[in-house]
Coordinates of C-alpha atoms and ligand atoms in Angstrom, one line a residue:
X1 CA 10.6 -10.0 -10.8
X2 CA 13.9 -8.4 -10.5
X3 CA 15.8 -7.9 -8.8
X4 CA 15.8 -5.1 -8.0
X5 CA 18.4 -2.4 -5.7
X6 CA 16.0 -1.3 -2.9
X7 CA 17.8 0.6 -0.1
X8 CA 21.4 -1.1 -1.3
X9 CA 20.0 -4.9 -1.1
X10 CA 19.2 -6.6 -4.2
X11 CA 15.5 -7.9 -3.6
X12 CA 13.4 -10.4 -6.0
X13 CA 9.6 -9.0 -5.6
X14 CA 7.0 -12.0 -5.9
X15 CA 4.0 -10.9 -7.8
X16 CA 1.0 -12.7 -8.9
X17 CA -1.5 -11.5 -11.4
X18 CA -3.4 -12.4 -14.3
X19 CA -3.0 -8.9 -16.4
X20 CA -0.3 -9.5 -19.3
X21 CA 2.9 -7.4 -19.9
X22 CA 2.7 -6.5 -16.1
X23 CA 5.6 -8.2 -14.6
X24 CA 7.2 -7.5 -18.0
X25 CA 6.8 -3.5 -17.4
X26 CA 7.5 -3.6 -14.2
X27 CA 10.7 -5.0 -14.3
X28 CA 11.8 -2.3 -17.4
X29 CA 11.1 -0.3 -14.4
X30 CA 13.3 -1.8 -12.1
X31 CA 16.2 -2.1 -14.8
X32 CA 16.0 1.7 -15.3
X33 CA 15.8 2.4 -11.4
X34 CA 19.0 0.3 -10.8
X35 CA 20.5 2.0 -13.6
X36 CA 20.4 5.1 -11.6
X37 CA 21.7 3.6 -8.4
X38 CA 18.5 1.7 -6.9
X39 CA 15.7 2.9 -4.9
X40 CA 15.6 4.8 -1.3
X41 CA 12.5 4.2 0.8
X42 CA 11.3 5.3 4.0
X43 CA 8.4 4.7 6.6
X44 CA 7.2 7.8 7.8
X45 CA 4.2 6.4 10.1
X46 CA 3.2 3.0 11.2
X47 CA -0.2 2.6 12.6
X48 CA -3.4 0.2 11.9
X49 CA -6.8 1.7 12.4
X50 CA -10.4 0.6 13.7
X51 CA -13.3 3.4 14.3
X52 CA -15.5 1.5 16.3
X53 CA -19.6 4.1 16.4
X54 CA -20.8 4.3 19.9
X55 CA -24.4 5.8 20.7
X56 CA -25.4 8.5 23.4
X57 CA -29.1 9.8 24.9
X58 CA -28.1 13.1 23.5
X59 CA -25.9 15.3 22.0
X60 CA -24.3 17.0 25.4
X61 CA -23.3 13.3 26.7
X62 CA -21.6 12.6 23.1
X63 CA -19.6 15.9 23.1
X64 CA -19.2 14.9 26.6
X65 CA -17.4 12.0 26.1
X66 CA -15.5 13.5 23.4
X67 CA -13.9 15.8 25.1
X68 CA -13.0 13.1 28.0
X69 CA -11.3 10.7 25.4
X70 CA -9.1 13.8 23.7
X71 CA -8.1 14.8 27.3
X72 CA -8.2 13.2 30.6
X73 CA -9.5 10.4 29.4
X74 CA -6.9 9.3 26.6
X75 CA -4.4 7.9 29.3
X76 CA -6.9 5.5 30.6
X77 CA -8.7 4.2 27.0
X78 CA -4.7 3.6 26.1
X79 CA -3.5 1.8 29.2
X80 CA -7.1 -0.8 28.5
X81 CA -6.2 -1.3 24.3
X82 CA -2.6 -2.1 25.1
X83 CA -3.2 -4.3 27.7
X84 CA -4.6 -7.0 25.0
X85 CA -1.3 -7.3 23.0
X86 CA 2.6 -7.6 23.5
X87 CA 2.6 -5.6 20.0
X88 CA -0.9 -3.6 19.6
X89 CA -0.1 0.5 21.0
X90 CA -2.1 3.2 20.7
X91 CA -0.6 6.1 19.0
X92 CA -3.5 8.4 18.0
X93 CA -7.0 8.6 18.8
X94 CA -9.4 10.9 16.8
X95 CA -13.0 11.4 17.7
X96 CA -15.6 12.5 15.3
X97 CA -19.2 13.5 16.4
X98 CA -22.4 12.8 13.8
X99 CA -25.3 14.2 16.5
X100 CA -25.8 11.6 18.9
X101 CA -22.9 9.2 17.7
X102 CA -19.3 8.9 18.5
X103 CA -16.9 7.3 16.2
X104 CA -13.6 6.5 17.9
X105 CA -10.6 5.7 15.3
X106 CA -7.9 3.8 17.1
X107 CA -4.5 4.4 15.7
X108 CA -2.0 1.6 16.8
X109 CA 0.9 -0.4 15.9
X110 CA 0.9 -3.9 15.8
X111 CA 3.9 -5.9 15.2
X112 CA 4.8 -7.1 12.1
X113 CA 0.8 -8.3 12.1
X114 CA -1.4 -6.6 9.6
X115 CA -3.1 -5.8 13.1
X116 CA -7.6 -6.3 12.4
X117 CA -7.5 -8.4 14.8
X118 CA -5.3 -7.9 17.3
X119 CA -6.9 -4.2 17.0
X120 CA -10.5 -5.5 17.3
X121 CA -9.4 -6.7 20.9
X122 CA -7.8 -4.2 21.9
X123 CA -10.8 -1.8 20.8
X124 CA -13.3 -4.1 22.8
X125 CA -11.6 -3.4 25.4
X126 CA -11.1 0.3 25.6
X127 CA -14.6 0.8 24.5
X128 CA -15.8 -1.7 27.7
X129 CA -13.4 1.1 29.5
X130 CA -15.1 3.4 28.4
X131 CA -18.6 2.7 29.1
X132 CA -17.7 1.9 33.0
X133 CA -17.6 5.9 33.1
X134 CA -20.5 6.4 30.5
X135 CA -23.1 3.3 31.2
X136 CA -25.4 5.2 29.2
X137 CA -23.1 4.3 26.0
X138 CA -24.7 1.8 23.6
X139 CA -21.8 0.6 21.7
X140 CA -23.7 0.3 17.7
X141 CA -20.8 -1.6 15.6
X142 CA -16.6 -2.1 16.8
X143 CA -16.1 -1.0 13.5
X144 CA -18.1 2.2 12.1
X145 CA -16.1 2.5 8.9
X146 CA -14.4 5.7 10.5
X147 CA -11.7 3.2 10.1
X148 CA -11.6 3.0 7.0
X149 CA -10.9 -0.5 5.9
X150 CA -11.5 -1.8 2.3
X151 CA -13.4 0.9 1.2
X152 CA -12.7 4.5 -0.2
X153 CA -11.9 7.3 2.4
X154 CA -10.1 10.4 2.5
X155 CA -9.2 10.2 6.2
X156 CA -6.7 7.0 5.3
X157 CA -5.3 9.2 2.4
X158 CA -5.2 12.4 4.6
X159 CA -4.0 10.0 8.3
X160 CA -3.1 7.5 6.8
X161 CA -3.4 3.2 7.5
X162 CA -0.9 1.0 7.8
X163 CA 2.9 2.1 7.2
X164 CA 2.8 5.0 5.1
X165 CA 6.0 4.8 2.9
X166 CA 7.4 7.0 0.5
X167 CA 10.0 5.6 -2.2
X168 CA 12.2 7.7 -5.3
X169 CA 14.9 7.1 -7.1
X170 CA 17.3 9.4 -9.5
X171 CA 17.3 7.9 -13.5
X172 CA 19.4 9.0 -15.6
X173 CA 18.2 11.0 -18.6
X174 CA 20.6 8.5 -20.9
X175 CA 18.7 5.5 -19.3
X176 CA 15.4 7.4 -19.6
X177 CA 16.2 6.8 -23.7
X178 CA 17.7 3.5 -23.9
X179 CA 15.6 1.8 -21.7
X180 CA 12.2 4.0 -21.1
X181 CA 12.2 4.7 -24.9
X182 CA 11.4 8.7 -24.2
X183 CA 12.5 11.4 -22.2
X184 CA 12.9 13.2 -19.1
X185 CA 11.0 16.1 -20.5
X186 CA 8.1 13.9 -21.8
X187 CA 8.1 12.3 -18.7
X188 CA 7.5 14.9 -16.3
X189 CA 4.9 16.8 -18.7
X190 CA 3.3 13.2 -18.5
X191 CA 3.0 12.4 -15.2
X192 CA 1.7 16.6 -14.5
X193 CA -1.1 15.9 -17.1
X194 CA -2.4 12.6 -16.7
X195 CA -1.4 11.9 -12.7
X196 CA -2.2 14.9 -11.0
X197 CA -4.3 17.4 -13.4
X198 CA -5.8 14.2 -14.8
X199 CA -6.6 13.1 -11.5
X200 CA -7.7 16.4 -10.1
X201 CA -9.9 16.8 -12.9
X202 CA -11.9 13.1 -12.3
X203 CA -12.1 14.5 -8.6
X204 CA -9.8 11.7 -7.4
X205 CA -8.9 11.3 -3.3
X206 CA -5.4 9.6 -3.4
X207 CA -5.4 8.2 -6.9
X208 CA -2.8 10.4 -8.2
X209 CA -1.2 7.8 -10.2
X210 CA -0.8 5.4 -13.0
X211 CA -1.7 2.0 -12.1
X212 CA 0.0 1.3 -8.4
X213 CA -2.9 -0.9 -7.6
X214 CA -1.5 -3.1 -10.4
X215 CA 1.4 -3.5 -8.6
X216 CA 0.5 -3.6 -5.1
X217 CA -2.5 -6.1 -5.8
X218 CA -0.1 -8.4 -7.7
X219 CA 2.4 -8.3 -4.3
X220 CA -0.4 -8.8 -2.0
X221 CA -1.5 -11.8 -3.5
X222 CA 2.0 -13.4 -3.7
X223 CA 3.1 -12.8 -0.2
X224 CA -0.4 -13.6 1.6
X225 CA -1.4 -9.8 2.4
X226 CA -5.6 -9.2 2.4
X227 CA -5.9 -8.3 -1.6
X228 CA -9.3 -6.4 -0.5
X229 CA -7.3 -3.8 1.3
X230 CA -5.7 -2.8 -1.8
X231 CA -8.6 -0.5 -1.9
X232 CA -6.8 2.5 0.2
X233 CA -3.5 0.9 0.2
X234 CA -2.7 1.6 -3.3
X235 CA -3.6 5.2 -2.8
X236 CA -0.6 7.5 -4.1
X237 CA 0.9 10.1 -5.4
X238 CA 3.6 9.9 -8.3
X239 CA 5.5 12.9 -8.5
X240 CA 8.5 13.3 -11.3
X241 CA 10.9 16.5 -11.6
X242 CA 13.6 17.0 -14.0
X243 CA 16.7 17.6 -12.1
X244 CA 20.7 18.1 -12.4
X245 CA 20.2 20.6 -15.4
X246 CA 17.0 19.0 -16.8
X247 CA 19.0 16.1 -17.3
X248 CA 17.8 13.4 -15.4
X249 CA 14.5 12.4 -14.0
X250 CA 13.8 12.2 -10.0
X251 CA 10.8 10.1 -9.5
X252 CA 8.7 9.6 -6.2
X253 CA 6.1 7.9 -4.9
X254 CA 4.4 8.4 -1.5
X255 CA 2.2 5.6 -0.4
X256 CA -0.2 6.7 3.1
X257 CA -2.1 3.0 3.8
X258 CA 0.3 0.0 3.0
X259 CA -1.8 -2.3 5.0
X260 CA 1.1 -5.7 5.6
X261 CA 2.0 -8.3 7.8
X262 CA 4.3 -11.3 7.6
X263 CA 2.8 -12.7 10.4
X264 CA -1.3 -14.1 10.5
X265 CA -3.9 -14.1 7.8
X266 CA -2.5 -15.4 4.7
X267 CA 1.3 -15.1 5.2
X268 CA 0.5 -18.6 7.0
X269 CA 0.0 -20.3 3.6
X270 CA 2.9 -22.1 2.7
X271 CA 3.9 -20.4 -0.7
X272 CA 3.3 -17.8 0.4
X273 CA 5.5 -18.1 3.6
X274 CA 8.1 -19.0 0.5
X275 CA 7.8 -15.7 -0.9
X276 CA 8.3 -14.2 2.3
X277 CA 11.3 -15.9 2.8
X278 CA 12.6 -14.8 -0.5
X279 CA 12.3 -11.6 0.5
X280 CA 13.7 -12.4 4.1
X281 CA 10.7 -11.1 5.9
X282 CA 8.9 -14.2 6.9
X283 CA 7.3 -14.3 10.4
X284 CA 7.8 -11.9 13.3
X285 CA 11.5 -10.0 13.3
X286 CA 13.4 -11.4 15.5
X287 CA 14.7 -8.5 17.5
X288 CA 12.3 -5.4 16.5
X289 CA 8.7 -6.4 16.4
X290 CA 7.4 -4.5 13.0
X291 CA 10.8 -4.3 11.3
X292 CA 9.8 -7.1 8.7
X293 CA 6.4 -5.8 7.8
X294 CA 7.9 -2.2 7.4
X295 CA 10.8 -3.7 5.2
X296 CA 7.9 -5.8 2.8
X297 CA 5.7 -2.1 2.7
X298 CA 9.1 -0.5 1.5
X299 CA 9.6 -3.1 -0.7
X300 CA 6.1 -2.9 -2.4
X301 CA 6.6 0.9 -2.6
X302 CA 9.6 0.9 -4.3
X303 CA 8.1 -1.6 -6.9
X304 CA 5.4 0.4 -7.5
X305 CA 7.4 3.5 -8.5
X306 CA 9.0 0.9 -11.0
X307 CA 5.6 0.2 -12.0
X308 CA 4.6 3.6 -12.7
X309 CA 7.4 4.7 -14.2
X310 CA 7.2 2.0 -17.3
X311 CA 3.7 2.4 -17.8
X312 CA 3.9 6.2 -18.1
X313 CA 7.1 6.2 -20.3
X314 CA 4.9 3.6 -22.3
X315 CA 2.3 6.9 -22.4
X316 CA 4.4 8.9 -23.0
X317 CA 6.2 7.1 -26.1
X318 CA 2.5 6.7 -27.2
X319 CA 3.6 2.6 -27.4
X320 CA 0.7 1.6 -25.0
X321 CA -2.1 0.3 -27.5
X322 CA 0.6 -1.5 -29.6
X323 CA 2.1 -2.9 -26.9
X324 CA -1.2 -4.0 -25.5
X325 CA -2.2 -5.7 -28.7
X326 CA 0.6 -6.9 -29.0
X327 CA 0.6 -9.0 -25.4
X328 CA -3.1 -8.9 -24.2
X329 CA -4.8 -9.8 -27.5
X330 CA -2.5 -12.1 -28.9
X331 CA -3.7 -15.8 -29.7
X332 CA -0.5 -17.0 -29.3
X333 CA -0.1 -15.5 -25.7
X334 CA -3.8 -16.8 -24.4
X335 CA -3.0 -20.0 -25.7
X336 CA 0.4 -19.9 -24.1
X337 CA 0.2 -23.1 -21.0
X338 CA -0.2 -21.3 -18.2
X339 CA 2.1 -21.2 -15.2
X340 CA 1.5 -23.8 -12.8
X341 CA 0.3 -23.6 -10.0
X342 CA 0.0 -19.9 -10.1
X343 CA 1.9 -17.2 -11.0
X344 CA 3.5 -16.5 -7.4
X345 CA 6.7 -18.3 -7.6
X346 CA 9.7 -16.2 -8.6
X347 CA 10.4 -18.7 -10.9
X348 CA 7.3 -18.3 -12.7
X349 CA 7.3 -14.4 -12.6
X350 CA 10.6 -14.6 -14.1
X351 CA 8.8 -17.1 -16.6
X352 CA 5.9 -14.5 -17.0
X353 CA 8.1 -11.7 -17.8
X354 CA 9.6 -13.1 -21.1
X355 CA 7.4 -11.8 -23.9
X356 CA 5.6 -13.4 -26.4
X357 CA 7.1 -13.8 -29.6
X358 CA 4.4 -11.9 -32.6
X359 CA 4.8 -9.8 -35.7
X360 CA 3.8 -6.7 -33.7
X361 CA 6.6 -7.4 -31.0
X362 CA 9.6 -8.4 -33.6
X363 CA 8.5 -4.5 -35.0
X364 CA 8.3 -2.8 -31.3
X365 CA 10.8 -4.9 -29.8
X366 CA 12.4 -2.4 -27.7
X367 CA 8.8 -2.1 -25.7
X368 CA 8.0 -5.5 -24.0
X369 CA 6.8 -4.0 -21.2
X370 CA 4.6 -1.0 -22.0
X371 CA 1.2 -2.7 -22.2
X372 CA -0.4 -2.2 -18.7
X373 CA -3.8 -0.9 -18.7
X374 CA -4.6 1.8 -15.9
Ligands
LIG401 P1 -4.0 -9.8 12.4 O1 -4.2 -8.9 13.6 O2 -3.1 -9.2 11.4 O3 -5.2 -10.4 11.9 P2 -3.4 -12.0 14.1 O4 -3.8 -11.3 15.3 O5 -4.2 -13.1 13.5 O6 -3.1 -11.0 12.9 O7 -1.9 -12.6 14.2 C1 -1.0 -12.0 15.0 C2 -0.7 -13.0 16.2 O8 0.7 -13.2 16.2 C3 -1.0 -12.4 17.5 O9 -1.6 -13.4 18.3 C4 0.4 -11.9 18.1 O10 0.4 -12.0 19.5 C5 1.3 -12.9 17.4 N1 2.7 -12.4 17.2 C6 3.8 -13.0 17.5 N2 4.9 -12.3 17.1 C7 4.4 -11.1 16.6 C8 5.0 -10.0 16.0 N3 6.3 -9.8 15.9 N4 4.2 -9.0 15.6 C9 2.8 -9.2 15.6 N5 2.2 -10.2 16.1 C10 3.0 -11.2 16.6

């Protein structure tokens, strides 16, 4: 899908999904963000998490050791979890008390690994330091979900996971019409109603948004990433302003828990080490260790903002439901042969993202790409 101008390179994003019209929508995305000059993204934090739950006789020897790890302490439980890796490095340890448990959430880089299990050594290790100065410790589970990986949880939206990222772009209120179908105005009132009062009214943590999982999830799969984790790492905020008079529409989106690595797991399987390649992040960075997982996060932030900003133009030209009957429901497009093997070669993205020919299209040709459901 693509390509599309991320930070002044002109990158092809793998995706591979089963939902109709979305590579379609996300690329009218792209074409309206490179329109307006391309996409800026940024890293603002980098650090993977595990909360192992350690047990104490009582209450005073938890708070005890609590205190110890957040001050003298913290020097010596960092020295033990780095010296496991070359890459893993503690950056922040919190500590939560529940009566007589502990929970210990280890915040640490790791490379340009995803970083469960080079964390999960590194954890073993600081929690066997640990218990030389408390041998009344019982250590209950290395991971106590205070981490919080693959489910909901607002300490990954409120500390973030991963690389948190934040992308935006500037579209022009001329490309807003010819190729979003609406306008800046719409947009905006849009994306206050439906992603954050919307979202504030279901009681959402982090889901301020459209459909980024869509996007995210589609990414993941192509490039080898864990697709369970897209749990917390497709938690974000889209936020759109009208700006330079009213006239053109500034877009961000601000991503905490992008949990990628183009090294270990699934980035081993050969296509998706292709994809990797075609986005030249494949393997460990040859000079800075992290740089090449930090560069696919950016990436899959930028192409979610493309994401979101089709499908709410789409909502906001009220073209969804035609558009989705249109592509989802149409004989012609189930029957279509599918893309062999699977839909994660850019080739076959690029395939995907020409749509269907039917009655309902030929009358709302101009929105190919408005269909996604969120
Ligand atoms: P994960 O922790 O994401 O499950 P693995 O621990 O399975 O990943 O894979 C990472 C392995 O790759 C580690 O053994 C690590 O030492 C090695 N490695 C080599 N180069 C790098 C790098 N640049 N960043 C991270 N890990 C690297």
């Amino acid at each position: 899908m693509g390509p599309m101008n991320i930070d002044g390179d002109l990158i092809h994003i793998p995706m591979a999904t089963t939902e109709g019209c979305l590579i379609a929508s996300t690329a009218r995305g792209c074409k309206a963000i490179n329109a307006g000059g391309g996409a800026i993204t940024i890293v603002t934090a980098d650090g993977m998490t595990r909360g192992p739950c350690v047990e104490f006789p009582n209450i005073t020897r938890a708070a005890d050791c609590k205190r110890w790890i957040e001050q003298e302490g913290e020097a010596v439980v960092t020295e033990a979890f780095n010296s496991t890796s070359r890459f893993a490095r503690v950056r922040k340890l919190k500590v939560a008390l529940a009566g007589r448990l502990v929970y210990i959430r280890f915040s640490t880089t790791t490379g340009d690994a995803m970083g469960m299990n080079m964390i999960s050594k590194g954890c073993e290790k600081a929690l066997s330091k640990i218990s030389e100065r408390y041998p009344d410790m019982q250590i209950i589970s290395l991971s106590g979900n205070y981490c919080t990986d693959k489910k909901p949880a607002a300490i990954n939206w409120i500390e973030g996971r991963g690389k948190s990222c934040v992308s935006e772009a500037v579209i022009p209120g001329s490309v807003v019409e010819k190729v979003l179908k609406t306008t800046v105005a719409a947009l905006v009132e849009l994306n206050i109603s439906k992603n954050l009062i919307g979202s504030a009214m279901a009681g959402s943590v982090g889901g301020f948004n459209a459909h980024a999982a869509n996007i995210l999830t589609a990414v993941y799969l192509a490039t080898g990433q864990d697709p369970a984790q897209n749990v917390e790492s497709s938690m974000c905020i889209t936020l759109m302003k009208a700006v330079n008079g009213g006239k053109d529409l500034h877009i961000s989106c601000t991503m905490p828990c992008i949990e990628v690595g183009t090294i270990g797991g699934g980035t081993i399987l050969p296509p998706q080490q292709a994809m990797l390649d075609f986005i030249g992040v494949r393997g460990p960075h040859p000079t800075e260790p992290g740089a090449n997982a930090r560069r696919l996060a950016r990436v899959i932030c930028a192409s979610v903002m493309a994401g979101e900003l089709s499908l709410c133009a789409a909502l906001a030209a009220g073209h969804l439901v035609q558009a989705h009957m249109a592509h989802n429901r149409n004989g012609a497009a189930a029957a279509a042969p599918a893309p062999a093997p699977a839909a994660i070669s850019s080739t076959t993205t690029i395939q995907a993202s020409t749509p269907p020919a039917t009655p309902v299209e030929r009358e709302e040709s101009p929105i190919p790409g408005s269909c996604i459901k969120s």
